[in-house]
Short mmCIF file of C-alpha atoms and ligand atoms in Angstrom, two decimals:
data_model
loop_
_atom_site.label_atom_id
_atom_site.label_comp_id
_atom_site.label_asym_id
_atom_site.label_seq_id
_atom_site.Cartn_x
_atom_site.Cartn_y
_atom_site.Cartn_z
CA UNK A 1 0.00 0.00 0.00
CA UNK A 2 1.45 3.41 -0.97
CA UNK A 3 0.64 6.54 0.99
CA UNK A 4 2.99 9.01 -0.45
CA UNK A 5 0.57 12.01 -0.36
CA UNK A 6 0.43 12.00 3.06
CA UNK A 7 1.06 15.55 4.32
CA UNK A 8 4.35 15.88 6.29
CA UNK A 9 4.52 18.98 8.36
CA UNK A 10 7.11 21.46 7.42
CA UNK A 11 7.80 22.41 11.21
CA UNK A 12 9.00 19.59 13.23
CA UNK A 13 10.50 21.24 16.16
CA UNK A 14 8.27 21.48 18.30
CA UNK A 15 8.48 17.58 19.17
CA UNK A 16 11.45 16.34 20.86
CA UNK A 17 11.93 12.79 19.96
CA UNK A 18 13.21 9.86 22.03
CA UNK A 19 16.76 8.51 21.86
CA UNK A 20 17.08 10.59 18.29
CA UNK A 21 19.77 13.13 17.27
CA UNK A 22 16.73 15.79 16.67
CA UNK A 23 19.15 18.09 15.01
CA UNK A 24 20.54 15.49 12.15
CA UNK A 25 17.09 13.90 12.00
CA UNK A 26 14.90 17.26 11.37
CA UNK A 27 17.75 18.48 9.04
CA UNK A 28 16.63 15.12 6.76
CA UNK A 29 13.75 13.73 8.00
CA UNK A 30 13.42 9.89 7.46
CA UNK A 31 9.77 9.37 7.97
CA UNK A 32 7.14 6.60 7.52
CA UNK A 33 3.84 6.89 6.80
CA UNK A 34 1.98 3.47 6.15
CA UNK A 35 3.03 0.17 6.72
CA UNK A 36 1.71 -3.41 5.94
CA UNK A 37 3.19 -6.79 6.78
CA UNK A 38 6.99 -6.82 6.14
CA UNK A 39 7.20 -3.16 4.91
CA UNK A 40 7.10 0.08 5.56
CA UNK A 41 6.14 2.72 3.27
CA UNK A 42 8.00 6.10 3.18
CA UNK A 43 6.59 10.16 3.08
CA UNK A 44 8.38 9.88 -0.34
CA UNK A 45 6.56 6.83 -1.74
CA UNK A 46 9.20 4.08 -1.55
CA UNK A 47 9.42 0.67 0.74
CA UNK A 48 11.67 0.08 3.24
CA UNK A 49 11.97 -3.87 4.81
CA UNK A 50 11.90 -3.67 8.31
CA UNK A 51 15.02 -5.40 9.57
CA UNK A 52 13.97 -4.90 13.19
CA UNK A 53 10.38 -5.10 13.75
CA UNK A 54 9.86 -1.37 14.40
CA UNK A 55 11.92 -1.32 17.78
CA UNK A 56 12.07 -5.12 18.57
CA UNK A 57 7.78 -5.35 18.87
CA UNK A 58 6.16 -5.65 15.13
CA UNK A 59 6.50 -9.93 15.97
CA UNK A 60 3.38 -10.59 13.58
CA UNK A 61 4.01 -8.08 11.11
CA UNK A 62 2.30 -4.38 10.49
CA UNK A 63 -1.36 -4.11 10.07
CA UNK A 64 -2.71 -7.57 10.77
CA UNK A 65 -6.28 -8.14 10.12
CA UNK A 66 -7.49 -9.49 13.12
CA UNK A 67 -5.33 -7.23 15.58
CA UNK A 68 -6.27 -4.09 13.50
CA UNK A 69 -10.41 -5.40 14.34
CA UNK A 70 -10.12 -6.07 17.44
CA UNK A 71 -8.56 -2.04 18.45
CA UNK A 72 -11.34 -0.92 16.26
CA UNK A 73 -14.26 -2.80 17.53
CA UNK A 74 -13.38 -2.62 20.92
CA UNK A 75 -13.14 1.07 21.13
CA UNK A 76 -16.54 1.18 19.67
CA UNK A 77 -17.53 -1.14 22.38
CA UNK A 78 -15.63 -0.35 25.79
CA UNK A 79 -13.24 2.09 25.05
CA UNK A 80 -12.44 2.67 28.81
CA UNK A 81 -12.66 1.14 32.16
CA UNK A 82 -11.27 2.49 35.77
CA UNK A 83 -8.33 0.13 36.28
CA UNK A 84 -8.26 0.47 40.03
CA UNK A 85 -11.51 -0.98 41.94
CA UNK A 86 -12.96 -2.28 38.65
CA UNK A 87 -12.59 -4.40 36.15
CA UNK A 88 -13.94 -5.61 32.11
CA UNK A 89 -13.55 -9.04 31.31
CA UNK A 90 -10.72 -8.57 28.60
CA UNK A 91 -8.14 -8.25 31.22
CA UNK A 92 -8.93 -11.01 32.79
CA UNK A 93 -9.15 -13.56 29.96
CA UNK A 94 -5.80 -11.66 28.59
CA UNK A 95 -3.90 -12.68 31.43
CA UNK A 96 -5.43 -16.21 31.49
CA UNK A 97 -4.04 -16.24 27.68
CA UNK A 98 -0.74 -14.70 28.60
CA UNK A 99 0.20 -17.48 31.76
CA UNK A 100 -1.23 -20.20 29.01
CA UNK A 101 1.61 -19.75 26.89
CA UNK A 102 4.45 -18.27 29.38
CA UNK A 103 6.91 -20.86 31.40
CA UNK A 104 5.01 -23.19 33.89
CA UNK A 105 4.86 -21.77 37.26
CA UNK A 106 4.27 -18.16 36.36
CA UNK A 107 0.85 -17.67 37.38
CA UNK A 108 -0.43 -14.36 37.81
CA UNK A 109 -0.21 -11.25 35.42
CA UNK A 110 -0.02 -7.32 36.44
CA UNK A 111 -0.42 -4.95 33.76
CA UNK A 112 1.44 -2.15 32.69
CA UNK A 113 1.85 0.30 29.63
CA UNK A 114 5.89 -0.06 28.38
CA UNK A 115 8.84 -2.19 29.06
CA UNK A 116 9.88 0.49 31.48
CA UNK A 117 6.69 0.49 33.34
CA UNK A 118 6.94 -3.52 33.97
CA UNK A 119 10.42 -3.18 34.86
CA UNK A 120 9.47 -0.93 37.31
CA UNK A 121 6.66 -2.93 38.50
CA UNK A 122 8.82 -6.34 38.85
CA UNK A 123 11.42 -4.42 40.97
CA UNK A 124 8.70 -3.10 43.59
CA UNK A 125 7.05 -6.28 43.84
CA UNK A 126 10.34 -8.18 44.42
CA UNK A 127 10.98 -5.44 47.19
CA UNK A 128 7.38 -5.78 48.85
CA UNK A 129 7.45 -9.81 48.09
CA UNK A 130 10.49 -9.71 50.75
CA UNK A 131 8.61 -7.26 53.38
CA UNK A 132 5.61 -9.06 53.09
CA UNK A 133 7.19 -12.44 53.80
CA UNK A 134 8.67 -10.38 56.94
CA UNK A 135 12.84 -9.99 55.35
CA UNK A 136 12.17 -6.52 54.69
CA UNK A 137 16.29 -6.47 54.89
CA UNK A 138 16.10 -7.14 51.93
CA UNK A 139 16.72 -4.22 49.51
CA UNK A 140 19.41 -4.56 47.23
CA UNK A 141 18.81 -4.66 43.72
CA UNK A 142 21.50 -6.59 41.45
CA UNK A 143 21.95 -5.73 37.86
CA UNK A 144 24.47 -5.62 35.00
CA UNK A 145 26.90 -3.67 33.38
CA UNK A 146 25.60 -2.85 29.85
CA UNK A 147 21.82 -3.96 30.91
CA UNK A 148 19.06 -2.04 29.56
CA UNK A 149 16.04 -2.18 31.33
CA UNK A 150 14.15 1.00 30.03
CA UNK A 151 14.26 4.69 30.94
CA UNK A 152 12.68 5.49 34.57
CA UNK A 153 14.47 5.41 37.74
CA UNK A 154 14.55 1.80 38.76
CA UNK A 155 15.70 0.39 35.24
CA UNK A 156 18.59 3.01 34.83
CA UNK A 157 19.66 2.09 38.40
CA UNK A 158 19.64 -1.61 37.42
CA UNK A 159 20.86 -0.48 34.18
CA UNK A 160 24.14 -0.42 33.07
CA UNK A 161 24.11 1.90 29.71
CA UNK A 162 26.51 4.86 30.71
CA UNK A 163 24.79 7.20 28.66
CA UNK A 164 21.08 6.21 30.23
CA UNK A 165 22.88 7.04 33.62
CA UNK A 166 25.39 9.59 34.01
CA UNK A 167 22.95 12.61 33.20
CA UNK A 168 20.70 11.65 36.19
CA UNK A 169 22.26 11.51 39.80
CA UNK A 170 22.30 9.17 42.02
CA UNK A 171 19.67 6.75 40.80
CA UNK A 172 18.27 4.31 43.45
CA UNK A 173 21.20 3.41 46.29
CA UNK A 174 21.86 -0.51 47.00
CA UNK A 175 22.15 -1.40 43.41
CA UNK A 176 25.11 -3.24 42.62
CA UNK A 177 26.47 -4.99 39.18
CA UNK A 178 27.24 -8.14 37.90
CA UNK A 179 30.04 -7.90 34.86
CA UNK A 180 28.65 -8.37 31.48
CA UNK A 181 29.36 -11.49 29.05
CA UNK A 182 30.53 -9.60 26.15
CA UNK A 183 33.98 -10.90 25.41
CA UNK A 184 34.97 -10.57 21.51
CA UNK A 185 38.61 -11.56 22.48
CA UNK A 186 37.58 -15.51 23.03
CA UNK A 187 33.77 -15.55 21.55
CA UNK A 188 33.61 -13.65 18.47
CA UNK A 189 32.15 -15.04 15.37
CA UNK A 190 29.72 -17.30 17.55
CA UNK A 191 27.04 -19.00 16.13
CA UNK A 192 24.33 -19.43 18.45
CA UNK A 193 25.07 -19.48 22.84
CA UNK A 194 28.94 -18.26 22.96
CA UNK A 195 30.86 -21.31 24.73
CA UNK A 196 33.17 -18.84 26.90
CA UNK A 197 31.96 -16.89 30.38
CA UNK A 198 29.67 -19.55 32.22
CA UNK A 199 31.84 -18.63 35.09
CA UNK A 200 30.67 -14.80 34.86
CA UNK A 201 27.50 -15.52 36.76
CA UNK A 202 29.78 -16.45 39.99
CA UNK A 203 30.42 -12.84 40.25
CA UNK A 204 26.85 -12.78 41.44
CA UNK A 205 28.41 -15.36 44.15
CA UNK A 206 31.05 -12.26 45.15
CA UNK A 207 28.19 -9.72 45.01
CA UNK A 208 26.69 -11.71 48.14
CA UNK A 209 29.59 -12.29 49.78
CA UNK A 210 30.30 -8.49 50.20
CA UNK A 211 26.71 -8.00 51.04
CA UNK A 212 25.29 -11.01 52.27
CA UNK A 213 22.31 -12.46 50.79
CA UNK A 214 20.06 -11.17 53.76
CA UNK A 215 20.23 -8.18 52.24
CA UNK A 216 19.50 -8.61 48.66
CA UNK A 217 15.92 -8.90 47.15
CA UNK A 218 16.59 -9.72 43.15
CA UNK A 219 18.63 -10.16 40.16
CA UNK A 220 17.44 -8.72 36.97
CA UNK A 221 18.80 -9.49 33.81
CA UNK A 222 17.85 -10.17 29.83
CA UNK A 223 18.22 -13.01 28.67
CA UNK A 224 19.68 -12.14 26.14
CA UNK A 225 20.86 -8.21 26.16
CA UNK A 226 19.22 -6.76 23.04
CA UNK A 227 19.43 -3.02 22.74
CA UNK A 228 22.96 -2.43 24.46
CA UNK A 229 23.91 -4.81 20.83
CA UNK A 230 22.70 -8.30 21.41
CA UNK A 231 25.04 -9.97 23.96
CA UNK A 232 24.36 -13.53 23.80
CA UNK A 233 24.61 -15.08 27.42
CA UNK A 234 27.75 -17.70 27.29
CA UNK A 235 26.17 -21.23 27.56
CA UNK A 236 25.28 -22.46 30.85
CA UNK A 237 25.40 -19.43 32.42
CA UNK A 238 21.78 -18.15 32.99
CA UNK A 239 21.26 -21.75 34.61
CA UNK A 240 23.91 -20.95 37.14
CA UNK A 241 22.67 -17.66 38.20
CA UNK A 242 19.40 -19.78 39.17
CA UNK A 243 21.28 -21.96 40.95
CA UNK A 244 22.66 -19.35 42.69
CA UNK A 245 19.64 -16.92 43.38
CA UNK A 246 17.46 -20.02 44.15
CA UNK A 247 20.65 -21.41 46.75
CA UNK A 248 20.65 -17.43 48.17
CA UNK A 249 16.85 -17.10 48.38
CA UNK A 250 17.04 -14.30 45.79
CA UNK A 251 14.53 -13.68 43.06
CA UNK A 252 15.66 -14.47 39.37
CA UNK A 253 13.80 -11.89 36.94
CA UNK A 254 13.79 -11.56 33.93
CA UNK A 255 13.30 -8.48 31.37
CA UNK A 256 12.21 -10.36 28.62
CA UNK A 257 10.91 -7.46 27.12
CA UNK A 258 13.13 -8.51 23.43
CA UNK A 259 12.90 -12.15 23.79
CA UNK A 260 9.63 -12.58 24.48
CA UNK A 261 6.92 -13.60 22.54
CA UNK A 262 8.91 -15.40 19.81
CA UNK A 263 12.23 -14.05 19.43
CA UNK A 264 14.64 -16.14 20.18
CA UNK A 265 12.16 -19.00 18.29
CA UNK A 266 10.50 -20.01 21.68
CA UNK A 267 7.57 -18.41 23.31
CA UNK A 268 10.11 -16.88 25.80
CA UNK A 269 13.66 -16.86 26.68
CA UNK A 270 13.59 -18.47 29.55
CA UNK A 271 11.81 -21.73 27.13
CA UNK A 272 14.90 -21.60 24.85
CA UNK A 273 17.35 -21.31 28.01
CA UNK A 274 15.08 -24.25 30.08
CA UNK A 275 15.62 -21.31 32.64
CA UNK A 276 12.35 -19.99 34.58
CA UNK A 277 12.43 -17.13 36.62
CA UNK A 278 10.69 -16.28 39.88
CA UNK A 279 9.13 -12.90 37.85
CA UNK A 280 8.96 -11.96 34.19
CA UNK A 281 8.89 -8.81 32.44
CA UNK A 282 7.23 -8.39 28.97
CA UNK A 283 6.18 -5.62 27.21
CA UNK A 284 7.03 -4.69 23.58
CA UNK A 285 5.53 -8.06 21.48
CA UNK A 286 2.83 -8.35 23.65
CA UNK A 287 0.21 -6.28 21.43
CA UNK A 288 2.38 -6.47 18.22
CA UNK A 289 4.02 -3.23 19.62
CA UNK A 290 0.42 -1.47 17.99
CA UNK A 291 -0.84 -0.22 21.63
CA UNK A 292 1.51 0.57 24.60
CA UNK A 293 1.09 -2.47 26.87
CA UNK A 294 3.50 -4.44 29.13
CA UNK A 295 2.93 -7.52 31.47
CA UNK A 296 4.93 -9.33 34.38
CA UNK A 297 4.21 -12.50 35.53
CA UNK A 298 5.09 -13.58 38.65
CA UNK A 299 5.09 -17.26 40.44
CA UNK A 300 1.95 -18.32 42.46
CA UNK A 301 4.34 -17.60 45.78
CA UNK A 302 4.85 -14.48 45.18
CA UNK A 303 1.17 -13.32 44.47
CA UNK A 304 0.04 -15.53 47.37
CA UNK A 305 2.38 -13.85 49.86
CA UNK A 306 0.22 -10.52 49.47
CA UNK A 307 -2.84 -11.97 50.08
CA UNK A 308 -2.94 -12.29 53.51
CA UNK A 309 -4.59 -9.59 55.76
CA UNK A 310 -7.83 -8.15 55.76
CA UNK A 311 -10.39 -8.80 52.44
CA UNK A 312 -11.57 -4.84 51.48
CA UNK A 313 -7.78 -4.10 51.96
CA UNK A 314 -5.33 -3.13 48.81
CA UNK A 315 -2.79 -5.92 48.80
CA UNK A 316 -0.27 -4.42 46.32
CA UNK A 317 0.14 -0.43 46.37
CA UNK A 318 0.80 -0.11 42.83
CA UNK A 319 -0.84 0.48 39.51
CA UNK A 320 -1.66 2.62 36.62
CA UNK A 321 -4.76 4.30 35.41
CA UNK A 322 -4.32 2.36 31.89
CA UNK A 323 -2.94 -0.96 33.37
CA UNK A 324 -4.97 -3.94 31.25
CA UNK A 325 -6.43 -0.42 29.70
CA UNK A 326 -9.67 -2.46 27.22
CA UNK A 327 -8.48 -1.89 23.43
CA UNK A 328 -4.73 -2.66 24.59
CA UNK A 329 -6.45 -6.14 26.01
CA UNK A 330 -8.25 -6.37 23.00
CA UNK A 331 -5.02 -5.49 20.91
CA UNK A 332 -3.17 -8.22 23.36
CA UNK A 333 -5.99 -11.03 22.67
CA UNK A 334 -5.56 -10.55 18.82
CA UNK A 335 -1.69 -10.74 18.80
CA UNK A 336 -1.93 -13.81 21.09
CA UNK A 337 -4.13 -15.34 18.38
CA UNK A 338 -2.55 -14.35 15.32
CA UNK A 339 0.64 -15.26 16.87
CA UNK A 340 -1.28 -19.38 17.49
CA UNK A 341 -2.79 -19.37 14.20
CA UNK A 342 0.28 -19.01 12.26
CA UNK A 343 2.95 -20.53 14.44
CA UNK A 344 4.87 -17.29 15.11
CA UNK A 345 6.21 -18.21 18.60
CA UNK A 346 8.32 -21.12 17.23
CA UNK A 347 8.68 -20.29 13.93
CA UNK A 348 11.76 -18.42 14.38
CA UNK A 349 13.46 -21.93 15.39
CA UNK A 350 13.07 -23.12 11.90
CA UNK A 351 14.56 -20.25 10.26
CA UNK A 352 17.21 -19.53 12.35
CA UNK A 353 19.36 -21.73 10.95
CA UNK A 354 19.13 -19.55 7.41
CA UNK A 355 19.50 -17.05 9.06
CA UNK A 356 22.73 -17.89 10.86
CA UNK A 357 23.59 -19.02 7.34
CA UNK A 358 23.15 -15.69 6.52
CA UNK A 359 24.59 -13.37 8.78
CA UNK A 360 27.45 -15.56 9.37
CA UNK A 361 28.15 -14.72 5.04
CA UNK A 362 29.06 -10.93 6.13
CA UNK A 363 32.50 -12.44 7.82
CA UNK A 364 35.51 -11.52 6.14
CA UNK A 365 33.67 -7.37 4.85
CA UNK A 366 35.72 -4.24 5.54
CA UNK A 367 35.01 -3.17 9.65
CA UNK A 368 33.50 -6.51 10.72
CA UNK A 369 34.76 -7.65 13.90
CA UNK A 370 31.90 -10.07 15.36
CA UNK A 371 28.87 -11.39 14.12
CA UNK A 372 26.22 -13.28 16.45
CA UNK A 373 22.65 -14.83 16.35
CA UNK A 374 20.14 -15.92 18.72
CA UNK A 375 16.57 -17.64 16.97
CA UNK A 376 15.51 -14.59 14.98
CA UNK A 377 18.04 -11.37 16.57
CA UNK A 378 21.47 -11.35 14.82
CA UNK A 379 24.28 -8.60 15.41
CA UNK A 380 26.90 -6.96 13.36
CA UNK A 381 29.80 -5.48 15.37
CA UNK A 382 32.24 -2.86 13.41
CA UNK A 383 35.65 -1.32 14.42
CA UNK A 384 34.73 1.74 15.23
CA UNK A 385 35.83 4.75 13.73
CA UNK A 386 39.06 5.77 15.72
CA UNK A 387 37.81 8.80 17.68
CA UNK A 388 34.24 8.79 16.27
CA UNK A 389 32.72 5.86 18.27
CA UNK A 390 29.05 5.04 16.88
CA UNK A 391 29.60 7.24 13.37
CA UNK A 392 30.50 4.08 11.55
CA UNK A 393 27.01 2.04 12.50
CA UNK A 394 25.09 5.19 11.91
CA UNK A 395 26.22 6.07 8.37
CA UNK A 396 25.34 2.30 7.93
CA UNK A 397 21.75 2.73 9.04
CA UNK A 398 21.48 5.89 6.60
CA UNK A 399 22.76 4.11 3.77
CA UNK A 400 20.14 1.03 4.45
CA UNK A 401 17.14 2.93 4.87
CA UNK A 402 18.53 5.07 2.13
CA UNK A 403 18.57 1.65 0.18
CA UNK A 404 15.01 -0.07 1.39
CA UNK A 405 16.42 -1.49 4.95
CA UNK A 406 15.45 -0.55 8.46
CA UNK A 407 18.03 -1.48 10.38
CA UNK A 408 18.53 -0.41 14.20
CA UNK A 409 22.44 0.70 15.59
CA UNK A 410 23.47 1.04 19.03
CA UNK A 411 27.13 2.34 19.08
CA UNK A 412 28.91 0.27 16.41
CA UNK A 413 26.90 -2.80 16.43
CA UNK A 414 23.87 -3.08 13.77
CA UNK A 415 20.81 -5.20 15.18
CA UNK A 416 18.92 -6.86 13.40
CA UNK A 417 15.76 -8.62 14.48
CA UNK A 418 12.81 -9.14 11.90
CA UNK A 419 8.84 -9.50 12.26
CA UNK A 420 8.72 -13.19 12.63
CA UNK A 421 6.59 -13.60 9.49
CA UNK A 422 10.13 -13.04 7.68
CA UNK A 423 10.37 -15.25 4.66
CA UNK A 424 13.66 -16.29 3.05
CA UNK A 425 13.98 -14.00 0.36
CA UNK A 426 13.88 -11.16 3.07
CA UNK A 427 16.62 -12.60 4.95
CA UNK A 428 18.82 -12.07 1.68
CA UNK A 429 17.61 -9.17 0.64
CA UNK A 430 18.75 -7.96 4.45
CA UNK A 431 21.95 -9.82 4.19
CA UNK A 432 22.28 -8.31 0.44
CA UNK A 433 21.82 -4.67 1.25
CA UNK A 434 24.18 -4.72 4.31
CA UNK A 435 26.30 -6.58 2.37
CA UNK A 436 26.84 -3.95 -0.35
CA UNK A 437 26.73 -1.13 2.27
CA UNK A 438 29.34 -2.88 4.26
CA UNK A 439 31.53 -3.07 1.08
CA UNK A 440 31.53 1.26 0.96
CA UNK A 441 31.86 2.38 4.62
CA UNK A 442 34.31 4.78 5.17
C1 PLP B 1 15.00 -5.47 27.84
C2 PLP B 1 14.20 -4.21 27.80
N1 PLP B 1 13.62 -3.78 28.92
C3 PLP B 1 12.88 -2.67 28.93
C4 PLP B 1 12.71 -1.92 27.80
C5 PLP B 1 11.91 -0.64 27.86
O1 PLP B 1 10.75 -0.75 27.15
P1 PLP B 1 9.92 0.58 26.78
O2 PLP B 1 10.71 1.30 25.76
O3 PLP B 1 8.62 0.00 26.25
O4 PLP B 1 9.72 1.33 28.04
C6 PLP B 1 13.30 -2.34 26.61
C7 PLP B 1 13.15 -1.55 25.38
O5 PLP B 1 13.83 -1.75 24.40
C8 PLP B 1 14.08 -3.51 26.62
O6 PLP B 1 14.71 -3.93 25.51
#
C-alpha cells in the first residue's frame, strides 16, 4: 500500500523525539507513513523492509487483520474502564491467555503500559514480596553492566548503559552490578550461545559475599541483552545464576521485554534457556508493539504472599490508570491469536538456521569484527571509527534505509531482528543490502 501524499509537516520542532539526534534527523527527515506486513512505506513513496520489527515489537508483522479489528471494535464497544476498583472481562481472559503460553509456574499477570513500566513494576514487587514475607532487609537490587532495562528510575539504576545514567544523579542506592558477558577476544564469530563466560554468573556469588544475601531482594537481567547490541549469554550461564539466586533465596527476573513472545524462536527466553524465573517482564511483542502495553508475571508464591490480611484491603500499592487499559487487552488477545494461528512463537526456530547461514556470510567485509545470532536477533559489530565511536554504525543505518532497509544501531553494532513472518527471500535481501553497504563504509 502506498501513501505518499500523506502531508508531512514542514515544522518539526516542536516535538522532541526519544533517543534521536533531533538536530541530524529534522535536518533530513526519514519518515514513515503506512506500513503493511513486512514493509514500511515512506513520506516519499518508496518501501523500506523492516530489519527490526519497528523497535524489537512488530512480531506478527504491520497491520494484521485481526489485531487491526479487534482495536477498532473494541473502542466502539468499551473504550475505557477504571483500572483500580474495577474491572472488564478482557483483562482477565488476557492474562489467562498470557500465563497459558508463558513458562510453567508463572501464574499471575499485572499490567502495565511499556517495558519500562513492567520493569518498574517487577522491581517493587520483588521489594514488597520480601517485606511481606517479613525480610524486609532485603533491599538490594543486582543488575548488569551494559543492561538495559528501560528509561525510569529503577531500570537506569539496574541499568548499566553509561549514557542512560550519568545525566541523572544518584539513581536508586543498594544497586550493585554483575560484569557483562561480552567478550569478543575468546567468543567472536559465535554461532548461536557463545561457549566462553559460564563462570561470569559467579560474580553474582562475590556480590553476596560483600553484602550477604540477607540483604538482597533480586537479580534482573535479559536473557539475552538486546538493545545495548545483542550480547548472547555464554552457555550455561543463565542456569547458574538460578542456581545461585534459588541457593541465596534471591529472586531471578527476567526483562524479557526482546525475547519474548517469539524471538529467540520459543515463546520466551527463559523456554529456549530451560531457565524460569521467579518474575517476568514483557512488554514490547505483547500487542504487536500497535498499543503501549506491558505484562509481568510472577510465580503463584509471590502473588500468594500478598494476600494475607484483611479482604476490602489493597494488597499491592501499585498500579496505573491504563494498566490492562480495554483496546490494549483487546489489541493483546488478537496478537496472542494471530501469533497461534500461524505458528509465530516457534517459527523463528526453523529459520534460524538460514538465518545464521546468513549473517554468518558478512565475515571476512571491511570493519566486521563479530557477528552473532540468537533464533531470529542477529548482530553486526564494526571497528569503530578511531575517535568517532558510533559514526561508523550510523552512516550504515542511513545508507540502508537510504537503500530499502530498516536497520537499528546502538554504538557500532547493527541489530537486526525481523517480524517473525520473515520469509527467506527477506533474509537475503537484508543480508544483500548490508552486504553492499558494508563493502563502501568509510
Ligand atoms: C530489555 C528491555 N527492557 C525494557 C525496555 C523498555 O521498554 P519501553 O521502551 O517499552 O519502556 C526495553 C526496550 O527496548 C528492553 O529492551
Amino acid at each position: 500500500m502506498s501513501n505518499s501524499n500523506a502531508v508531512v509537516p514542514n515544522d518539526l520542532s516542536a516535538f522532541w523525539m526519544p533517543f534521536t539526534a533531533n538536530r541530524q534527523f529534522k535536518k533530513s527527515p526519514r519518515m514513515f507513513v503506512a506500513a503493511k506486513d513486512m514493509h514500511y512505506t515512506t513520506s516519499d513513496g518508496r518501501q523500506v523492509l523492516d530489519g527490526t520489527a519497528g523497535l524489537w515489537c512488530v512480531n506478527a508483522g504491520h497491520a494484521r487483520p485481526k489485531i487491526v479489528e479487534a482495536i477498532a471494535s473494541q473502542a466502539a464497544e468499551l473504550d475505557y474502564a477504571p483500572a483500580f476498583q474495577m474491572g472488564h472481562p478482557k483483562a482477565f481472559e488476557l492474562a489467562n491467555r498470557i500465563v497459558d503460553i508463558a513458562p510453567k509456574g508463572l501464574d499471575h499477570v499485572l499490567f502495565t503500559n511499556s517495558g519500562s513500566e513492567s520493569v518498574e513494576t517487577a522491581l517493587k514487587v520483588a521489594l514488597a514480596y520480601h517485606r511481606v514475607k517479613g525480610e524486609g532487609s532485603r533491599t538490594r537490587l543486582i543488575g548488569r553492566e551494559r543492561a538495559y532495562h528501560g528509561v525510569n528510575f529503577g531500570g537506569i539504576s539496574v541499568g548499566g548503559i553509561v549514557t542512560n545514567r550519568k545525566m541523572f544523579g544518584t539513581l536508586l542506592s543498594g544497586v550493585d552490578h554483575m560484569p557483562h558477558t561480552h567478550n569478543l577476544k575468546q567468543n567472536a564469530f559465535s554461532k548461536g550461545l557463545p561457549q566462553h563466560g559460564v563462570d561470569l554468573a559467579d560474580e553474582l556469588e562475590r556480590i553476596v559475599t560483600l553484602h550477604d544475601a540477607s540483604t538482597i531482594a533480586a537479580v534482573i537481567v535479559e536473557p539475552v541483552a538486546g538493545s545495548t547490541g545483542v550480547l548472547i549469554p555464554p552457555a550455561g550461564y543463565l542456569q547458574r545464576l538460578r542456581d545461585i539466586t534459588k541457593k541465596h533465596g534471591i529472586l531471578l527476573i527476567f526483562d524479557e521485554v526482546i525475547t519474548g513472545f517469539g524471538r529467540l524462536g520459543t515463546p520466551f527466553g527463559a523456554d529456549y534457556f530451560g531457565v524460569t524465573p521467579d518474575i517476568m517482564v514483557t512488554a514490547k511483542g505483547l500487542t504487536n508493539g500497535v498499543i503501549p502495553m506491558g505484562a509481568v508475571l510472577v510465580s503463584a508464591e509471590i502473588h500468594d504472599a500478598f494476600m494475607g490480611g484483611p479482604e476490602h484491603v489493597i494488597e499491592f500499592f501499585h498500579g496505573y490508570t491504563y494498566s490492562g487499559n480495554p483496546i490494549a487487552s483487546a489489541a493483546g488477545l488478537a496478537t496472542l491469536e494471530t501469533y497461534k494461528d500461524e505458528g509465530l512463537l516457534t517459527r523463528g526456530a526453523e529459520l534460524a538456521p538460514y538465518f545464521e547461514e546468513a549473517l554468518h556470510s558478512l565475515k571476512g567485509l571491511p570493519h566486521v569484527i563479530d557477528i552473532r545470532n540468537i533464533g531470529l536477533v542477529g548482530a553486526i559489530e564494526l571497528e569503530p571509527v578511531a575517535g568517532q565511536p558510533a559514526k561508523r554504525a550510523f552512516s550504515a543505518f542511513l545508507k540502508a534505509f537510504e537503500s530499502g532497509l530498516l536497520i537499528r544501531t546502538t554504538g557500532d553494532i547493527i541489530a537486526l531482528s525481523p517480524p517473525l513472518i520473515v520469509e527467506k527471500t527477506h533474509i537475503d535481501q537484508i543480508v544483500g543490502t548490508l552486504g553492499d553497504i558494508l563493502k563502501t563504509l568509510d
